[in-house]
Structure formats: structure tokens, C-alpha cells
Short mmCIF file of C-alpha atoms in Angstrom, two decimals:
data_model
loop_
_atom_site.label_atom_id
_atom_site.label_comp_id
_atom_site.label_asym_id
_atom_site.label_seq_id
_atom_site.Cartn_x
_atom_site.Cartn_y
_atom_site.Cartn_z
CA MET A 1 27.42 -9.08 10.95
CA LEU A 2 26.86 -10.32 14.71
CA ASP A 3 28.87 -7.61 16.41
CA ALA A 4 26.35 -5.15 15.39
CA TRP A 5 23.91 -6.62 17.76
CA ARG A 6 26.39 -6.87 20.56
CA GLU A 7 27.55 -3.36 20.77
CA PRO A 8 24.86 -0.54 21.13
CA LEU A 9 25.03 3.02 19.45
CA GLY A 10 26.98 4.20 16.26
CA ARG A 11 24.59 5.20 13.37
CA VAL A 12 20.97 4.93 12.40
CA SER A 13 20.52 2.76 9.00
CA ARG A 14 20.17 4.86 5.96
CA ALA A 15 17.21 2.96 5.00
CA GLY A 16 15.48 4.23 8.22
CA GLU A 17 16.20 7.69 7.56
CA ALA A 18 15.14 7.43 4.21
CA ALA A 19 11.62 5.84 5.26
CA ALA A 20 11.12 8.65 7.96
CA GLY A 21 8.30 10.89 7.49
CA LYS A 22 6.49 8.80 4.92
CA GLY A 23 3.60 7.60 6.83
CA VAL A 24 -0.08 7.89 6.23
CA HIS A 25 -3.05 8.84 8.18
CA TRP A 26 -4.26 5.71 9.68
CA GLU A 27 -7.16 5.05 12.27
CA PRO A 28 -8.33 2.02 14.22
CA ILE A 29 -11.45 0.62 12.33
CA LEU A 30 -12.92 -1.75 15.08
CA THR A 31 -15.63 -0.94 17.41
CA ASP A 32 -14.61 -0.52 21.29
CA SER A 33 -15.56 -4.06 22.37
CA ILE A 34 -13.98 -5.75 19.31
CA ARG A 35 -11.15 -3.60 19.62
CA ALA A 36 -10.28 -4.84 23.11
CA ALA A 37 -10.63 -8.44 22.22
CA ALA A 38 -8.42 -7.94 19.31
CA LEU A 39 -5.67 -6.46 21.56
CA ASP A 40 -6.11 -8.97 24.16
CA ALA A 41 -5.60 -11.54 21.25
CA VAL A 42 -2.67 -9.74 19.89
CA LEU A 43 -0.88 -9.81 23.64
CA ASP A 44 -1.81 -13.44 24.01
CA ILE A 45 -0.29 -14.45 20.81
CA ALA A 46 2.75 -12.58 21.71
CA ALA A 47 3.15 -14.33 24.99
CA ALA A 48 2.32 -17.63 23.59
CA ILE A 49 5.04 -17.51 20.81
CA GLU A 50 7.70 -15.96 23.32
CA LYS A 51 6.96 -18.95 25.45
CA ARG A 52 7.36 -21.26 22.55
CA LEU A 53 10.62 -19.70 21.62
CA GLY A 54 11.94 -20.19 25.13
CA GLU A 55 10.91 -23.84 24.93
CA PHE A 56 12.68 -24.38 21.69
CA GLU A 57 16.10 -23.25 23.20
CA LYS A 58 15.80 -26.41 25.19
CA LEU A 59 14.62 -28.78 22.32
CA GLN A 60 17.01 -31.36 20.61
CA PRO A 61 18.72 -30.59 17.34
CA GLY A 62 16.40 -31.17 14.40
CA ASP A 63 13.02 -29.78 16.03
CA ARG A 64 11.68 -27.30 14.05
CA LEU A 65 9.51 -23.82 15.21
CA SER A 66 7.40 -24.04 11.91
CA GLU A 67 5.06 -27.11 12.11
CA LEU A 68 4.08 -26.42 8.54
CA GLY A 69 7.79 -26.46 7.79
CA VAL A 70 7.57 -23.45 5.47
CA ALA A 71 9.61 -21.21 7.64
CA SER A 72 13.23 -21.40 8.95
CA ASP A 73 13.85 -21.14 12.57
CA ALA A 74 15.82 -18.03 11.96
CA ALA A 75 12.69 -16.51 9.83
CA VAL A 76 10.35 -17.30 13.08
CA TYR A 77 12.67 -15.32 15.34
CA ALA A 78 12.90 -12.53 12.72
CA ASP A 79 9.03 -12.55 12.39
CA THR A 80 8.50 -12.66 16.13
CA ALA A 81 10.97 -9.63 16.38
CA LEU A 82 8.90 -7.85 13.89
CA LEU A 83 5.76 -8.40 16.03
CA PHE A 84 7.68 -7.10 19.13
CA ALA A 85 9.03 -4.07 17.28
CA TYR A 86 5.32 -3.09 16.60
CA LEU A 87 4.33 -3.75 20.12
CA ALA A 88 6.88 -1.28 20.98
CA ARG A 89 5.84 1.09 18.22
CA THR A 90 2.24 1.13 19.55
CA GLY A 91 2.92 1.10 23.20
CA GLN A 92 1.27 -2.10 23.84
CA CYS A 93 4.22 -3.86 25.92
CA SER A 94 6.81 -1.87 28.20
CA GLU A 95 9.28 -4.45 27.37
CA ALA A 96 8.56 -5.03 23.74
CA ARG A 97 11.73 -3.00 22.32
CA ALA A 98 14.25 -5.13 24.42
CA LYS A 99 12.45 -8.37 23.13
CA ALA A 100 12.38 -7.17 19.63
CA ARG A 101 16.08 -6.47 19.53
CA ARG A 102 16.74 -9.83 21.40
CA PHE A 103 14.83 -11.98 18.95
CA ALA A 104 16.31 -10.12 16.12
CA SER A 105 19.82 -11.06 17.47
CA ARG A 106 18.93 -14.52 17.60
CA ALA A 107 17.63 -14.48 13.86
CA VAL A 108 20.71 -13.39 13.10
CA VAL A 109 22.86 -15.91 14.74
CA LEU A 110 20.68 -18.62 13.62
CA ALA A 111 20.68 -17.34 10.00
CA SER A 112 24.58 -17.56 10.10
CA GLU A 113 24.77 -20.82 11.24
CA ALA A 114 22.25 -22.51 8.69
CA ARG A 115 22.36 -22.84 4.89
CA LEU A 116 18.90 -20.96 3.98
CA ARG A 117 17.33 -20.92 0.85
CA PRO A 118 17.57 -17.09 -0.45
CA GLY A 119 13.56 -16.59 -0.51
CA LEU A 120 11.76 -13.64 0.81
CA LEU A 121 9.13 -15.42 2.58
CA GLY A 122 10.55 -17.73 5.10
CA GLY A 123 14.19 -17.60 3.76
CA LEU A 124 17.26 -15.64 4.27
CA LEU A 125 16.07 -12.41 2.55
CA GLY A 126 13.20 -12.57 4.71
CA VAL A 127 15.37 -12.56 7.85
CA ALA A 128 17.44 -9.83 6.63
CA TRP A 129 14.16 -7.76 5.52
CA CYS A 130 12.63 -8.28 9.02
CA VAL A 131 15.91 -7.24 10.85
CA GLN A 132 16.23 -4.22 8.86
CA HIS A 133 12.73 -3.19 9.25
CA VAL A 134 13.17 -3.70 13.08
CA VAL A 135 16.22 -1.48 13.07
CA ASP A 136 14.32 1.18 11.15
CA VAL A 137 11.06 1.00 13.16
CA LEU A 138 12.81 1.01 16.35
CA ALA A 139 15.68 3.46 15.20
CA ILE A 140 18.29 1.08 16.56
CA GLU A 141 21.90 2.56 16.25
CA GLN A 142 24.63 0.32 14.95
CA PRO A 143 28.37 0.47 14.86
CA GLU A 144 28.14 -1.38 11.58
CA ASP A 145 25.61 -2.41 9.00
CA VAL A 146 24.10 -5.72 10.14
CA ASN A 147 23.07 -6.68 6.59
CA ASP A 148 26.13 -5.84 4.85
CA GLU A 149 27.13 -9.39 4.33
CA THR A 150 23.52 -10.46 2.97
CA ASP A 151 23.83 -7.55 0.52
CA LEU A 152 27.00 -9.28 -0.90
CA LEU A 153 25.36 -12.72 -1.02
CA VAL A 154 22.28 -11.09 -3.09
CA LEU A 155 24.69 -9.46 -5.55
CA GLU A 156 26.45 -12.70 -6.14
CA TRP A 157 23.16 -14.60 -6.33
CA LEU A 158 21.78 -12.05 -8.84
CA ASN A 159 25.09 -12.36 -11.04
CA GLU A 160 23.56 -15.77 -12.48
CA LYS A 161 22.83 -15.40 -16.43
CA PRO A 162 20.74 -16.40 -17.81
CA TRP A 163 18.34 -16.49 -14.77
CA VAL A 164 16.88 -19.84 -14.18
CA ALA A 165 15.70 -19.60 -10.61
CA ASP A 166 12.09 -18.34 -9.78
CA PHE A 167 11.16 -14.69 -10.75
CA ASP A 168 8.32 -14.27 -8.00
CA LEU A 169 7.94 -12.56 -4.58
CA THR A 170 8.00 -15.55 -2.29
CA SER A 171 11.50 -16.95 -3.68
CA GLY A 172 12.67 -15.04 -6.65
CA LEU A 173 13.82 -12.05 -8.19
CA VAL A 174 10.84 -9.78 -7.14
CA GLY A 175 11.42 -10.81 -3.35
CA ALA A 176 15.04 -9.89 -3.90
CA GLY A 177 13.80 -6.58 -4.92
CA VAL A 178 11.69 -6.11 -2.07
CA TYR A 179 14.61 -6.65 0.14
CA ALA A 180 16.89 -4.33 -1.89
CA LEU A 181 14.36 -1.49 -1.88
CA GLU A 182 14.21 -1.79 2.10
CA ARG A 183 17.91 -1.16 1.86
CA SER A 184 17.44 2.25 0.37
CA GLY A 185 20.39 4.26 0.34
CA THR A 186 23.04 1.74 0.15
CA PRO A 187 25.10 1.10 -2.98
CA ALA A 188 24.15 -2.54 -2.93
CA SER A 189 20.54 -1.45 -3.09
CA VAL A 190 21.03 0.21 -6.43
CA ALA A 191 23.10 -2.64 -8.02
CA CYS A 192 20.57 -5.14 -6.91
CA VAL A 193 17.73 -3.42 -8.36
CA GLY A 194 19.39 -2.78 -11.67
CA ARG A 195 20.61 -6.40 -12.02
CA ILE A 196 16.51 -7.65 -10.99
CA LEU A 197 15.26 -5.25 -13.60
CA SER A 198 17.59 -6.57 -16.22
CA HIS A 199 16.67 -10.21 -15.38
CA LEU A 200 12.87 -9.44 -15.36
CA GLU A 201 13.07 -7.74 -18.77
CA ALA A 202 14.78 -10.99 -20.15
CA LEU A 203 12.21 -13.30 -18.74
CA ALA A 204 9.31 -11.11 -19.71
CA HIS A 205 6.93 -12.64 -22.43
CA THR A 206 5.66 -9.53 -24.62
CA THR A 207 2.66 -9.99 -26.67
CA ALA A 208 0.06 -7.71 -28.46
CA VAL A 209 -1.96 -8.12 -25.20
CA GLY A 210 0.98 -7.28 -22.54
CA ALA A 211 3.72 -8.44 -20.86
CA TYR A 212 3.71 -11.74 -18.51
CA TRP A 213 5.93 -13.93 -16.72
CA TYR A 214 5.63 -17.81 -16.58
CA SER A 215 5.99 -19.91 -13.36
CA ARG A 216 6.74 -23.53 -13.22
CA THR A 217 3.61 -25.55 -12.85
CA VAL A 218 5.38 -28.01 -10.58
CA ARG A 219 6.38 -24.82 -8.31
CA VAL A 220 2.98 -23.34 -8.07
CA GLN A 221 0.26 -26.01 -9.03
CA PRO A 222 2.08 -29.42 -9.08
CA GLU A 223 -1.11 -31.58 -9.40
CA LEU A 224 -1.28 -29.96 -12.89
CA ALA A 225 1.92 -30.66 -14.06
CA ALA A 226 0.88 -33.68 -16.13
CA THR A 227 -2.01 -31.98 -17.92
CA HIS A 228 -0.97 -28.42 -18.36
CA GLY A 229 2.50 -28.52 -19.49
CA GLU A 230 5.69 -27.00 -17.68
CA PHE A 231 4.70 -23.37 -17.43
CA LEU A 232 1.67 -21.44 -16.21
CA MET A 233 0.81 -17.71 -16.19
CA VAL A 234 -0.42 -16.62 -12.61
CA PRO A 235 -1.94 -13.24 -12.20
CA GLY A 236 -1.35 -13.28 -8.22
CA VAL A 237 0.90 -11.34 -6.40
CA ALA A 238 2.60 -14.03 -4.34
CA HIS A 239 3.93 -16.04 -7.79
CA GLY A 240 2.76 -13.82 -10.62
CA THR A 241 2.52 -10.68 -12.65
CA ALA A 242 0.93 -8.69 -9.85
CA GLY A 243 3.94 -8.85 -7.50
CA VAL A 244 6.25 -7.80 -10.62
CA ILE A 245 4.27 -4.79 -11.29
CA ALA A 246 4.29 -3.71 -7.67
CA PHE A 247 8.02 -4.03 -7.63
CA LEU A 248 8.54 -2.22 -10.81
CA ALA A 249 6.21 0.65 -9.73
CA ARG A 250 8.31 1.03 -6.40
CA ALA A 251 11.56 0.80 -8.32
CA ALA A 252 10.58 3.53 -10.77
CA HIS A 253 9.02 5.92 -7.91
CA ALA A 254 12.50 5.34 -6.06
CA GLY A 255 14.18 6.73 -9.43
CA LEU A 256 15.83 3.32 -10.09
CA ALA A 257 14.02 2.17 -13.21
CA ASN A 258 15.25 3.26 -16.71
CA SER A 259 12.83 3.97 -19.45
CA SER A 260 12.83 0.29 -20.64
CA ALA A 261 11.74 -0.79 -17.28
CA LYS A 262 8.78 1.80 -17.08
CA ARG A 263 7.63 0.47 -20.50
CA LEU A 264 7.69 -2.90 -19.45
CA LEU A 265 5.49 -1.84 -16.35
CA GLU A 266 3.05 -0.43 -18.66
CA ALA A 267 2.78 -3.61 -20.69
CA ALA A 268 2.57 -5.70 -17.55
CA VAL A 269 -0.37 -3.73 -16.21
CA THR A 270 -1.95 -4.13 -19.60
CA GLY A 271 -1.27 -8.02 -19.58
CA LEU A 272 -2.57 -8.15 -15.92
CA LEU A 273 -6.02 -6.31 -16.71
CA ALA A 274 -6.26 -8.51 -20.07
CA CYS A 275 -6.64 -11.56 -17.53
CA ARG A 276 -9.80 -10.48 -15.85
CA LEU A 277 -12.44 -13.02 -16.21
CA ARG A 278 -15.60 -11.98 -18.15
CA ASP A 279 -18.01 -14.83 -16.84
CA GLY A 280 -19.81 -12.80 -14.20
CA GLY A 281 -18.50 -15.39 -11.58
CA PRO A 282 -17.62 -14.46 -8.04
CA ALA A 283 -13.98 -13.56 -8.76
CA VAL A 284 -12.22 -11.11 -11.18
CA PHE A 285 -9.16 -12.80 -11.77
CA PRO A 286 -8.37 -16.66 -12.37
CA ASN A 287 -5.68 -18.30 -10.23
CA TRP A 288 -3.70 -19.24 -13.45
CA LEU A 289 -3.72 -19.59 -17.07
CA ALA A 290 -1.93 -22.06 -19.52
CA GLU A 291 -1.76 -22.21 -23.40
CA GLY A 292 -4.30 -24.58 -24.88
CA ALA A 293 -6.10 -25.33 -21.49
CA PRO A 294 -9.02 -24.17 -19.79
CA THR A 295 -8.71 -20.97 -17.59
CA GLY A 296 -7.78 -21.86 -14.11
CA PRO A 297 -10.53 -21.79 -11.48
CA ALA A 298 -10.81 -19.17 -8.75
CA ARG A 299 -10.32 -21.34 -5.86
CA LEU A 300 -8.05 -19.11 -4.27
CA SER A 301 -9.72 -16.10 -5.33
CA TRP A 302 -10.35 -14.93 -1.56
CA SER A 303 -6.57 -15.30 -1.01
CA TRP A 304 -3.58 -12.60 -0.75
CA CYS A 305 -1.42 -15.00 -2.60
CA TYR A 306 -3.04 -16.02 -5.75
CA GLY A 307 -6.53 -14.06 -5.61
CA ASP A 308 -8.37 -10.92 -5.95
CA PRO A 309 -7.18 -9.19 -2.61
CA GLY A 310 -3.64 -9.42 -3.30
CA ILE A 311 -3.96 -8.26 -6.97
CA ALA A 312 -6.28 -5.50 -5.76
CA ALA A 313 -3.82 -4.01 -3.32
CA SER A 314 -0.79 -4.33 -5.86
CA LEU A 315 -2.57 -2.57 -8.60
CA MET A 316 -3.64 0.11 -6.16
CA ALA A 317 -0.20 0.55 -4.75
CA THR A 318 1.11 0.77 -8.22
CA ALA A 319 -1.61 3.26 -9.37
CA ARG A 320 -0.63 5.55 -6.50
CA LEU A 321 2.93 5.55 -7.16
CA CYS A 322 2.67 6.22 -10.89
CA GLN A 323 -0.27 8.56 -10.48
CA ARG A 324 -2.42 6.67 -12.75
CA ALA A 325 -5.99 7.35 -12.26
CA ASP A 326 -7.30 4.76 -14.63
CA TRP A 327 -5.16 1.75 -12.94
CA GLU A 328 -6.70 3.02 -9.63
CA GLU A 329 -10.13 2.81 -10.86
CA ALA A 330 -9.39 -0.62 -11.95
CA ALA A 331 -8.03 -1.60 -8.66
CA LEU A 332 -10.92 0.03 -6.76
CA GLN A 333 -13.35 -2.21 -8.93
CA VAL A 334 -11.58 -5.34 -7.88
CA ALA A 335 -11.59 -4.28 -4.13
CA ALA A 336 -15.26 -3.48 -4.51
CA VAL A 337 -15.95 -7.07 -5.53
CA VAL A 338 -14.11 -8.43 -2.72
CA ALA A 339 -15.75 -6.19 -0.15
CA SER A 340 -19.45 -6.95 -1.62
CA ARG A 341 -18.74 -10.77 -1.10
CA SER A 342 -17.59 -10.65 2.57
CA LEU A 343 -21.23 -11.29 3.83
CA ASP A 344 -21.92 -14.19 1.26
CA PRO A 345 -22.08 -17.46 3.08
CA SER A 346 -20.16 -19.35 0.30
CA THR A 347 -17.03 -17.45 1.44
CA ALA A 348 -16.85 -19.31 4.86
CA ILE A 349 -13.09 -19.56 5.41
CA ARG A 350 -11.54 -21.55 8.37
CA ASP A 351 -7.97 -20.56 8.18
CA PRO A 352 -7.16 -17.16 10.06
CA ASN A 353 -3.37 -16.50 8.27
CA LEU A 354 -2.40 -13.63 6.04
CA CYS A 355 -1.69 -15.68 2.91
CA HIS A 356 -5.17 -17.23 2.40
CA GLY A 357 -6.99 -16.71 5.40
CA THR A 358 -9.56 -14.45 7.04
CA VAL A 359 -7.14 -11.75 8.38
CA GLY A 360 -5.30 -11.49 4.93
CA ILE A 361 -8.60 -10.44 3.34
CA ALA A 362 -9.36 -8.12 6.32
CA HIS A 363 -5.97 -6.48 6.35
CA VAL A 364 -6.11 -5.48 2.50
CA LEU A 365 -9.60 -4.24 2.87
CA ASN A 366 -8.23 -2.22 5.96
CA ARG A 367 -5.50 -0.82 3.42
CA PHE A 368 -8.14 0.32 1.02
CA TYR A 369 -10.36 1.81 3.91
CA GLN A 370 -7.19 3.91 4.97
CA ALA A 371 -6.46 4.63 1.43
CA THR A 372 -9.70 5.97 0.17
CA GLY A 373 -12.15 6.49 3.34
CA ASP A 374 -14.80 4.65 1.82
CA GLU A 375 -17.09 2.93 4.40
CA GLN A 376 -17.72 -0.11 2.46
CA PHE A 377 -14.08 -1.36 2.92
CA ARG A 378 -14.10 -0.52 6.46
CA ARG A 379 -17.23 -2.49 7.27
CA ALA A 380 -15.90 -5.54 4.99
CA ALA A 381 -12.74 -5.50 6.86
CA SER A 382 -14.26 -5.32 10.32
CA PHE A 383 -16.44 -8.02 9.46
CA TRP A 384 -13.29 -10.23 8.52
CA MET A 385 -11.22 -8.95 11.50
CA GLU A 386 -14.26 -10.22 13.66
CA ARG A 387 -14.49 -13.43 11.92
CA THR A 388 -10.68 -14.13 12.65
CA LEU A 389 -11.61 -13.74 16.45
CA GLN A 390 -14.16 -15.78 16.19
CA ILE A 391 -12.58 -18.86 14.66
CA ARG A 392 -10.03 -19.26 17.57
CA ARG A 393 -9.78 -22.51 18.89
CA PRO A 394 -9.64 -22.52 22.74
CA ASN A 395 -6.40 -24.59 24.02
CA GLU A 396 -4.68 -25.06 20.55
CA GLY A 397 -1.99 -23.22 18.66
CA PHE A 398 -0.92 -20.13 19.80
CA ALA A 399 -3.51 -18.26 21.77
CA GLY A 400 -6.17 -20.17 19.99
CA PHE A 401 -5.09 -19.41 16.32
CA VAL A 402 -4.03 -22.54 14.48
CA ALA A 403 -2.98 -23.22 10.61
CA MET A 404 -4.52 -25.64 8.36
CA ARG A 405 -2.43 -28.29 6.92
CA GLY A 406 -4.54 -29.44 3.92
CA ARG A 407 -7.05 -28.02 1.45
CA GLU A 408 -9.57 -25.69 2.83
CA LYS A 409 -12.40 -27.69 1.44
CA SER A 410 -10.86 -30.98 2.02
CA ALA A 411 -12.86 -33.50 4.05
CA HIS A 412 -9.85 -34.03 6.71
CA VAL A 413 -7.20 -31.24 7.37
CA ASP A 414 -4.91 -31.10 10.42
CA TRP A 415 -4.50 -28.00 12.66
CA VAL A 416 -1.07 -27.27 13.83
CA ARG A 417 0.84 -24.65 15.64
CA GLU A 418 2.53 -22.22 13.13
CA PRO A 419 4.08 -19.16 14.37
CA SER A 420 5.45 -17.49 11.34
CA LEU A 421 4.41 -14.11 9.54
CA LEU A 422 2.65 -15.37 6.08
CA LEU A 423 0.99 -18.57 7.48
CA GLY A 424 0.87 -18.42 11.29
CA ALA A 425 0.12 -16.40 14.37
CA VAL A 426 2.50 -13.76 13.80
CA GLY A 427 0.61 -12.21 10.87
CA VAL A 428 -2.74 -12.68 12.56
CA SER A 429 -1.47 -10.53 15.47
CA LEU A 430 0.30 -7.92 13.22
CA ALA A 431 -2.87 -7.53 11.26
CA LEU A 432 -5.14 -7.30 14.16
CA LEU A 433 -2.78 -4.64 15.82
CA ALA A 434 -3.18 -2.62 12.81
CA ALA A 435 -7.04 -2.75 12.77
CA ALA A 436 -7.01 -1.66 16.45
CA THR A 437 -4.41 1.09 16.71
CA PRO A 438 -3.64 4.39 14.94
CA THR A 439 -0.20 3.08 13.67
CA GLU A 440 0.43 2.37 10.01
CA PRO A 441 1.53 -1.21 9.57
CA GLU A 442 4.48 -0.63 7.31
CA TRP A 443 5.56 -4.30 7.67
CA ASP A 444 3.01 -5.08 4.73
CA ARG A 445 5.58 -3.59 2.21
CA LEU A 446 6.94 -7.20 2.44
CA LEU A 447 3.79 -8.49 0.82
CA MET A 448 3.30 -5.80 -1.66
CA VAL A 449 0.03 -4.53 -0.28
CA GLY A 450 1.16 -1.07 1.30
CA ILE A 451 -0.81 1.47 -0.42
CA PRO A 452 0.65 4.94 -0.33
CA PRO A 453 -1.28 8.29 -0.17
CA ARG A 454 -2.45 9.99 -3.33
CA GLU A 455 0.34 12.32 -4.14
#
């Protein structure tokens, strides 16, 4: 595994070959002055994180790169490699290619030395996914496949029956599926997807309304464990049904889903759409549902993880892959609600991150603009990109971008340095880069928000 990074040349990964030529038309959305400010911020973030990684190599054992504690050190290196790969791809940094390879190599070493949880976001599969994507983006040739060992570990993990671990995108079955699909063309990819589909079918709760998956309350909303029972139904992409449908659609489009899985996808979309709120409030979907309990508030309705933006993008991608005009119309209705609320003062958000911050909203809306050409999405995306630049905190974090530790509306929160993709500065930088350059951000397949062109 490690030798693949020490010797140049050999062969291009089959995943890279499979992905070639599948891009969509992409255009910058920012005006000249804001675009310049965004690109400056991107390079400032990259330099600040690179400096931090240099300092980290001199620290004492036990120190962590992620001050939120959500990403392993290996994951931070892999996330940083991803950023530098896109800096190279967009021509923003002459040394970015070499740095991306160096950071990816270090991520592989750190991952081999640690016992990482298998999760996609911040865990082992996230490291492997980013390394694979760097290989593909930069067309790095390898004498042997850098992720062969990870494939075997995933296959072994997926042997568990019955499945008792998480099913979701961040740390469970769907996340393993995202990794497997990135490994397109390998024998392990096909086997992994088959096992994941089998587990998801076994875990599905199918009713007359549709299909659902239940998350452990203590995992997604621990403060509700005492009052709402052991399980919650979460519509959102990170921990719930929207993530499942996006995976099922991608598996079907890749020719890896049987008729049973396709029927499950249909039932899952039906179930997701049945969760829409009917109260005319500011959100389309609740954050969670529980039997015998009131509907979960839309506290995180503006987030990629639990809210309308992530659900809209996941549903839109599913509609395009399955060529379903009715699902696309439903997704556009949700996205239009997100766009229409962008100028509402009540939606003030202080955290810039992809997961539940300003740049996450901006990036999803940018995806909708690129997919539809609808100006309402470009205007709203530009608003949130500018807002992201405005909430920089000089001399703090990474180039002024910090992460919130605590609730958005709490009286007191801590602001910390967080470099990671999902909750930190790497994600901010990648989304700003996508808004400022004509290069499609294929990295967002990791978050299930990549919307393909209409076929």
C-alpha cells in the first residue's frame, strides 16, 4: 500500500478511467471583485493549513490536527491533499500537484499506523476516498493499487450479519457505498455494493407510505434519548433517507442494482417526499420524526447534514440519474424554498463550514444553478459565498475561517481552528474555488450533492 506512493509510474487507476469525460459545463458565479477575494481566501487557507501541517510534524504524540476532534490526523492530511489536487487542476498554484501527492502519501502512512473507525467522513474510508480521488484528478500512475488493502477491510466489515452498525453516509453502509463507487471497475467495488444493497434492504422499514431507515437516537440527537425512544427517522442526507436514495440511484445508474434494489429506491423516494411538512413554515422537511412524538423541529433546516439543502441536492441527483421528471420537480421546489429564504434576516448563520454553515448552502445552490441555469440559484449562491467571506475573523483560525464548538444559537460558543473538509477550512476553500473557477467540483460526490447533467 505504501510503496505505491514511493515509486512513480505504472498504471492509471481504473476508477480514474471510468470517471474521465463525464464532467458537466461549469462556470464561475462570482463577480470580478468577489471572485478575486474568494481566490485570495482559497490560497490563504491553503498556505495556513500547509503551515499547520508543518508544525504538526514537530508536535508531541497525542496532539491532534482537528480541534473539534471530528477527523483523524490521517483524514486531515487526505482532505488537504484533495484541496491541493484541485488547486493544481484549476491552475491556482504551480507546486500544488507535488504537494497534493505528498499530503496524500502522509495520509496513507498515518492511516496505516492508526486504528481508525471505518467511517467515510473523518475515518478510514474518507482517507481512502480522498486518496483515490487525488489519484484520479491528477491522473497519478501507480505500480500497484494504493487502496487494495482498504478494499479487503471493507469487504470483511460488510460480512457482518445481521448488520448492527450505522447505515448512514457519515459512518455506515451508505458511506461504504460511496467509497465502493469511487473504486469503480474493481472486483471489490462490485462485491461491496452488492453486500451494502443486501444490508440496506434488510434494514428498511417498508410501510404503505414508503420505505424508511431508523437511526439510533443517541447517535443523531442524544438529548432526545430519554423522551423519544431508541430510534428516530431522519430525512437528511448525512444520517438518513436522503443519503440512502442517492446511493441507491448511483448504484442503479452504474448497473449494480437488481430489480429489488430499484423497487426499494422507488419506495424510499416516496417515503422521503411523504415527510414534507404541511405547516407553511420556513422549512420543507423536519430534522427528524419519531413514533408517538411531535415532528422534529427544523432547527437545522439550513444545513447540508439534516436540512433542506442536502435533501434537495440528493433528490435532484437521484432524479437526474433515474430520469424522473417528477422527482426533479420535487427537488427544484425544495431548492427554490432554500433560495427564496437566502435574504431573510432570520437565517443569519455564523459558521462557514460545509456541513451546516454558509458555504454549504452556497455550494448546494451553486450546484442547482449549474444544473439548471436558473438565475435565482446563482443569486442565492453568490449571496452565501459573499456571506462566507464576510464572516472571516481576522487573525483567527485558518486565514480567518474558524469553526464553532457549540450550538448556533447558544449564548456562548467557542471558536476553534478546524482544518477538515466537512467542518473546517478545507471545505470552505474547495467551495469558494468551485464558485470562482470553471472547474467542476467532483469532490462533492463525497457529500452526495453532485448533480449530473440531464441525459
